[in-house]
Coordinates of C-alpha atoms and ligand atoms in Angstrom, one line a residue:
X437 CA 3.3 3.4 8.1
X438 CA 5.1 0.9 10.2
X439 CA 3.8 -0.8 13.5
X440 CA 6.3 -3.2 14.0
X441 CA 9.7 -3.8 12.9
X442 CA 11.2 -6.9 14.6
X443 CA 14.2 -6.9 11.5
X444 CA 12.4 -10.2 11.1
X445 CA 9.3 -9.2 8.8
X446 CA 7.9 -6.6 6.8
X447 CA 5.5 -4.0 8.1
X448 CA 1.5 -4.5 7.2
X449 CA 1.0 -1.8 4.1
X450 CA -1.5 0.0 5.4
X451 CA -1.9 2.3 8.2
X452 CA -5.4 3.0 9.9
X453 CA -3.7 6.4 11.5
X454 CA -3.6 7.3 7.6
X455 CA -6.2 9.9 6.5
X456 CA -7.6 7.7 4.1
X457 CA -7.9 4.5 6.3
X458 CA -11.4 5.8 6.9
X459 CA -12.5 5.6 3.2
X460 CA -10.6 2.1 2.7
X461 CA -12.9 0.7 5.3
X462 CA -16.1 2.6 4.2
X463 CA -15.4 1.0 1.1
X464 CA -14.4 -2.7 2.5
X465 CA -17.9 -2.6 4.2
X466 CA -19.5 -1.3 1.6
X467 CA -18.2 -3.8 -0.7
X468 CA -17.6 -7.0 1.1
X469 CA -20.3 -7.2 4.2
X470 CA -23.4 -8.5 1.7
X471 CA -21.6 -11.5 1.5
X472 CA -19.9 -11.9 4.6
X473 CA -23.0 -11.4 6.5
X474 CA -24.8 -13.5 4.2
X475 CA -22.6 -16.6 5.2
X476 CA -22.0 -15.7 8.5
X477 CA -26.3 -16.6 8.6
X478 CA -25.2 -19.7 7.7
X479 CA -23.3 -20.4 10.8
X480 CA -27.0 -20.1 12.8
X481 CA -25.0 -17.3 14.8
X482 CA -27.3 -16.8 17.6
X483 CA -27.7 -15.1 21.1
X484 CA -25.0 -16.1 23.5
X485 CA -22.5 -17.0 20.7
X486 CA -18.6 -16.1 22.1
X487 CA -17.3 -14.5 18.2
X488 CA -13.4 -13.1 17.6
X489 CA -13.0 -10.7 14.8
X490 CA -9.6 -10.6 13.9
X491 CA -8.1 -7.7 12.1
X492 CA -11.7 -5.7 12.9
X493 CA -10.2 -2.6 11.0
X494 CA -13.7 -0.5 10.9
X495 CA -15.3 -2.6 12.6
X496 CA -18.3 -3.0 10.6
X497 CA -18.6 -6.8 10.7
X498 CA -17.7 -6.9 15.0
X499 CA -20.5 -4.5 15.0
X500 CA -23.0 -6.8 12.9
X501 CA -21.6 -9.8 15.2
X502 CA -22.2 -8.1 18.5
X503 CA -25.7 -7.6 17.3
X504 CA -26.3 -11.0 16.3
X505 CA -25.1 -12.2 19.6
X506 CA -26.8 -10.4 21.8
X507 CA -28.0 -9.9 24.5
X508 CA -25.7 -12.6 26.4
X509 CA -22.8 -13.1 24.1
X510 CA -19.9 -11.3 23.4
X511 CA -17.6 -10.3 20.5
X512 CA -14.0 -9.6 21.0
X513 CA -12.3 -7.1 18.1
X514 CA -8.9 -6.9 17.7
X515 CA -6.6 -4.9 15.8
X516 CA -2.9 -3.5 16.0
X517 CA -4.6 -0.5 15.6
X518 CA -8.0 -0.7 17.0
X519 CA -8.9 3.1 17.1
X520 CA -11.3 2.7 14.6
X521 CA -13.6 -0.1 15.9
X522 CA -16.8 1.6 17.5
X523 CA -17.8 1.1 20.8
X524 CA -21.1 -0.6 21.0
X525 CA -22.5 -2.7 23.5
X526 CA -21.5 -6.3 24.0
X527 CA -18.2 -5.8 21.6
X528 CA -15.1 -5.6 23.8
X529 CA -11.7 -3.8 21.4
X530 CA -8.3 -4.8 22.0
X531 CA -5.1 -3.8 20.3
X532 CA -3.3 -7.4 19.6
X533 CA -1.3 -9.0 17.1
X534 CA -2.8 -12.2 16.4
X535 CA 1.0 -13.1 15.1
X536 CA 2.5 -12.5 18.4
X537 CA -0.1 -12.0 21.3
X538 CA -1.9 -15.1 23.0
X539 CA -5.6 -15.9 22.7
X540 CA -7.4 -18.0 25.0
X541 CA -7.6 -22.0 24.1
X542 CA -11.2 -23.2 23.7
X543 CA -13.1 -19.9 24.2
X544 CA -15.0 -19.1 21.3
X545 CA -18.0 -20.7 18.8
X546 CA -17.5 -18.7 16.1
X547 CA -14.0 -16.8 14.4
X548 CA -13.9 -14.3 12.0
X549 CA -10.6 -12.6 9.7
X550 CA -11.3 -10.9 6.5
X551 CA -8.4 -9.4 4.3
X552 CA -5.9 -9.7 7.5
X553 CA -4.2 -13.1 7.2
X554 CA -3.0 -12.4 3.5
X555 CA -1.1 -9.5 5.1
X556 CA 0.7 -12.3 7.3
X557 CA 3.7 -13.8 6.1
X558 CA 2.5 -15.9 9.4
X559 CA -0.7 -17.1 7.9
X560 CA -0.1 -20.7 8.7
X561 CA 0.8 -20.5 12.5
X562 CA -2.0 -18.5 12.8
X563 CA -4.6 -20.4 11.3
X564 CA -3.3 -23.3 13.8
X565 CA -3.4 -20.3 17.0
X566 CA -7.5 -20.0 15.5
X567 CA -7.8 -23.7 15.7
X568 CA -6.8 -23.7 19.2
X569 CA -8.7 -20.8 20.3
X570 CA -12.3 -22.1 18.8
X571 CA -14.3 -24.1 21.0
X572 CA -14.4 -28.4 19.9
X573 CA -17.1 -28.2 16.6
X574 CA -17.0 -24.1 16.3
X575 CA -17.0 -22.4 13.3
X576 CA -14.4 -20.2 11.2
X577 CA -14.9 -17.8 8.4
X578 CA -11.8 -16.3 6.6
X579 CA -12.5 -14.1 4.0
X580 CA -9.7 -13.3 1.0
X581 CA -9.6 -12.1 -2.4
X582 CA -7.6 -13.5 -5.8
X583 CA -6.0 -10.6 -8.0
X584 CA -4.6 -12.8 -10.2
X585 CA -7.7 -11.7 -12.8
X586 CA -9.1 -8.4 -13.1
X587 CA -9.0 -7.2 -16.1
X588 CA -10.5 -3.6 -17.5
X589 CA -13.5 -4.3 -19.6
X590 CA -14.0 -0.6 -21.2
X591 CA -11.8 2.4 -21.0
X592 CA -12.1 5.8 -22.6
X593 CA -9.1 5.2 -24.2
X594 CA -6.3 2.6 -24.3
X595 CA -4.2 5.3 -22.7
X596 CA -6.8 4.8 -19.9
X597 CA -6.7 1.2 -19.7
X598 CA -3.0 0.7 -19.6
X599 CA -3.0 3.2 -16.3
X600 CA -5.5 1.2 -15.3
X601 CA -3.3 -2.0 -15.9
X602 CA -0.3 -0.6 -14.4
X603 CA -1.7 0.7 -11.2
X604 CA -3.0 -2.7 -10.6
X605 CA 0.6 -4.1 -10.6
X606 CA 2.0 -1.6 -8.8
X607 CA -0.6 -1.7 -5.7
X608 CA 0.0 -6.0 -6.2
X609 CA 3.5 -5.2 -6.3
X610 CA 3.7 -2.9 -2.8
X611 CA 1.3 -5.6 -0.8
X612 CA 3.7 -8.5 -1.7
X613 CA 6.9 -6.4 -0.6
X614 CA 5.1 -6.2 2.5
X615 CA 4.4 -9.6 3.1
X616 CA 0.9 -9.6 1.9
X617 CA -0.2 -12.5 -1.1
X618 CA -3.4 -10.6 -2.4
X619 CA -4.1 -13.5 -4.2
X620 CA -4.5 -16.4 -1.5
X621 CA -8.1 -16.4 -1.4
X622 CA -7.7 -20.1 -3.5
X623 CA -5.5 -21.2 -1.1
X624 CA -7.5 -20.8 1.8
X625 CA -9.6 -24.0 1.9
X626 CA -6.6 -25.9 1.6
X627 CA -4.5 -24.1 4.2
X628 CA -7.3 -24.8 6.8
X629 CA -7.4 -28.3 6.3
X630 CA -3.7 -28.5 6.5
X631 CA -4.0 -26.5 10.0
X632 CA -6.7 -29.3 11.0
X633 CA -9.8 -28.1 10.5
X634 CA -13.1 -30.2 8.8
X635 CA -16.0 -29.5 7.5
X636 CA -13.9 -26.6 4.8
X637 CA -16.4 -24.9 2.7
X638 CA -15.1 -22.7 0.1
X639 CA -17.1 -20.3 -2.0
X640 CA -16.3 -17.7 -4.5
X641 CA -17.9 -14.6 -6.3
X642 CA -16.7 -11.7 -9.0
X643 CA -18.4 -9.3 -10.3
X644 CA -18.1 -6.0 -12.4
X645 CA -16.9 -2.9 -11.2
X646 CA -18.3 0.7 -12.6
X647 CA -17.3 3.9 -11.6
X648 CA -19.8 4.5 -9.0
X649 CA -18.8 1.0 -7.5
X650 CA -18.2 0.3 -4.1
X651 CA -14.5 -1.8 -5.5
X652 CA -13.9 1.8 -7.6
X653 CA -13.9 3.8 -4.6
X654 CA -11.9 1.2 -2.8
X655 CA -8.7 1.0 -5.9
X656 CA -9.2 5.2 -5.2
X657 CA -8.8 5.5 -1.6
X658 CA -5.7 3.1 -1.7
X659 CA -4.3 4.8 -4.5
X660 CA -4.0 7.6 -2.0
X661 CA -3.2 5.5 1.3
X662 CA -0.3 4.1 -0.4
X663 CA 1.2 6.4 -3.0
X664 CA 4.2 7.0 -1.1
X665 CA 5.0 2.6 -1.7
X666 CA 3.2 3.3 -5.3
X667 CA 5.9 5.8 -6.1
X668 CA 9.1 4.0 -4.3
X669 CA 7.5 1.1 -6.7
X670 CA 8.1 2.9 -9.7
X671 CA 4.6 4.4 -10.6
X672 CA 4.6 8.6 -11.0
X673 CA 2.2 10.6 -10.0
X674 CA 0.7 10.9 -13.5
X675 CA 0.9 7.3 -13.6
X676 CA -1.2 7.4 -10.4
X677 CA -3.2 10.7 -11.9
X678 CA -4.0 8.5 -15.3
X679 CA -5.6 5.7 -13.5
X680 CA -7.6 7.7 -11.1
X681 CA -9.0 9.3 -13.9
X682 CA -9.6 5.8 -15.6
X683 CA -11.8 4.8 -12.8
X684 CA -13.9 7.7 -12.2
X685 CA -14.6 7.7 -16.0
X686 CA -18.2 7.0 -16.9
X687 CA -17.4 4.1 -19.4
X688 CA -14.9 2.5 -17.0
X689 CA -16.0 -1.2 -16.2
X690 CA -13.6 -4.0 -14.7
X691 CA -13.6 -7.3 -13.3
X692 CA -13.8 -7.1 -9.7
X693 CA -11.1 -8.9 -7.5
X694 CA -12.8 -13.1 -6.4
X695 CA -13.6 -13.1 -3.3
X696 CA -13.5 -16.2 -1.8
X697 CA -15.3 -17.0 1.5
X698 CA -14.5 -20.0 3.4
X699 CA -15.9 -21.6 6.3
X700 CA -14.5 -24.7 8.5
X701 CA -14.9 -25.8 12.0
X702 CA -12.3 -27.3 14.8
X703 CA -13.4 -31.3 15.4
X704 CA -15.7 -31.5 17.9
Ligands
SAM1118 C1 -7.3 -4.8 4.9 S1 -7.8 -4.4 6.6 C2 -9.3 -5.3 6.7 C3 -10.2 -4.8 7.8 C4 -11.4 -5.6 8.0 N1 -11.1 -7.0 8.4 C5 -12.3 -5.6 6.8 O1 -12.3 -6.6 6.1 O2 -13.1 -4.7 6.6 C6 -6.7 -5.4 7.6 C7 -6.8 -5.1 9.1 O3 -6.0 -6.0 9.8 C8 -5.2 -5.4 10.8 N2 -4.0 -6.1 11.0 C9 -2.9 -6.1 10.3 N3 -2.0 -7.0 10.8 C10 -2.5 -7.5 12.0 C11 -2.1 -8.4 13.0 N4 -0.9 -8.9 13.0 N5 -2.9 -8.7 14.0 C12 -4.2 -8.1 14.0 N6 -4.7 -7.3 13.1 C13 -3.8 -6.9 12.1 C14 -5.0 -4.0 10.2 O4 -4.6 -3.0 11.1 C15 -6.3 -3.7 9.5 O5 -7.2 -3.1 10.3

């Protein structure tokens, strides 16, 4: 589970070599890409556009972004583990820590980094690294979430909803011992006008979660991914056992994590 240990900062919590890394991005996409494609339109993302996506995972917004693009532009995907981006044509895949590794100055109109810069305890020097590496006037989306509300609606039984309740604080808990604040999505607008950006647009969305959802399927996966962290946390496996079976329960409805989607652009 760890890709770097410098002594200096904690490991990213999840691991795309994990079996489950496969359904955590299944679910990501299926969950998150309506919207982020939706305001990525927005950006008037055309043929020829130079994009970076940043933490690409599965790939499945590089892929939409290569397609937008083409045929003359170019998307560049990075990862620190990349093995799961496809190849498709006009998206190049590079293994590169955006904490660590350069990026070119002034090449690119439009950047992209969903979920990834939470998982920084860097966040900051990185947004100013993006700012550097956008062309004068391009555009930046980050994409985060808030878990500081999202509550069970209905459970089976209370038994159900307080597995339910402690799972959530336990998978909070493991992300913030590695680094991660899962709830920075209402901090994003104001970090990028700190790192010198303008033009910051922030915009936010919830919904509810049933047990067919796209957001059920992801708290299942990771349940899984991370259960080793989830049991050093202090969770059991019937702790772990209880809320899986809260979720795939036909009554079970939650609030969904906010997503909060912000775009901004480096002065032209
Ligand atoms: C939660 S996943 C999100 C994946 C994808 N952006 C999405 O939203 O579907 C975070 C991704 O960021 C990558 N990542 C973590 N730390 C990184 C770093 N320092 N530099 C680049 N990528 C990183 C992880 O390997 C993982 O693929």
């Amino acid at each position: 589970m760890t890709h770097r240990s410098d002594g200096a900062r904690p490991a990213y919590a999840f691991d795309n070599a994990n079996a489950h890394a496969g359904g955590q991005h299944d679910s990501l996409a299926r969950l998150l890409d309506p919207g982020t494609f939706q305001r990525l339109e927005q950006t008037a993302i055309t043929d020829g556009w130079e994009c970076l996506e940043i933490g690409a995972g599965g790939g499945s917004v590089a892929v939409w972004l290569a397609e937008r693009v083409a045929p003359t532009g170019r998307v560049l995907a990075t990862d620190i583990q990349p093995q799961l981006i496809p190849d498709v044509p006009g998206l190049t895949v590079a293994r590169h820590d955006v904490t660590t590794d350069p990026l070119l100055d002034d090449a690119f109109d439009l950047i992209h980094a969903r979920l990834v810069l939470s998982h920084l305890p860097e966040r900051h020097q990185v947004l100013r690294k993006l700012l550097a590496a956008l062309k004068p006037g391009g555009v930046i989306q980050i994409d985060e979430i808030d878990t500081t509300h999202w509550p069970i609606l209905t459970a089976a039984t209370p038994q159900d909803a307080k597995a339910y309740h402690a799972y959530l604080l336990g998978l909070v808990g493991v992300l913030r011992a590695a680094g991660a604040d899962p709830s920075w999505g209402p901090q994003v607008a104001a970090a990028l006008t700190d790192a010198g950006f303008t033009d910051v647009d922030p915009q936010c969305h919830s919904e509810v979660w049933g047990p067919d959802s796209a957001g059920a399927a992801l708290l299942l996966s990771n349940s899984r991914h991370l259960e080793p962290a989830l049991l050093a946390h202090g969770l059991t496996e019937s702790d772990l056992e209880a809320a899986r079976a809260a979720i795939v329960h036909p009554v079970f409805r939650a609030v969904s994590f906010t997503v909060h989607t912000v775009q901004a652009r480096r002065p032209a």
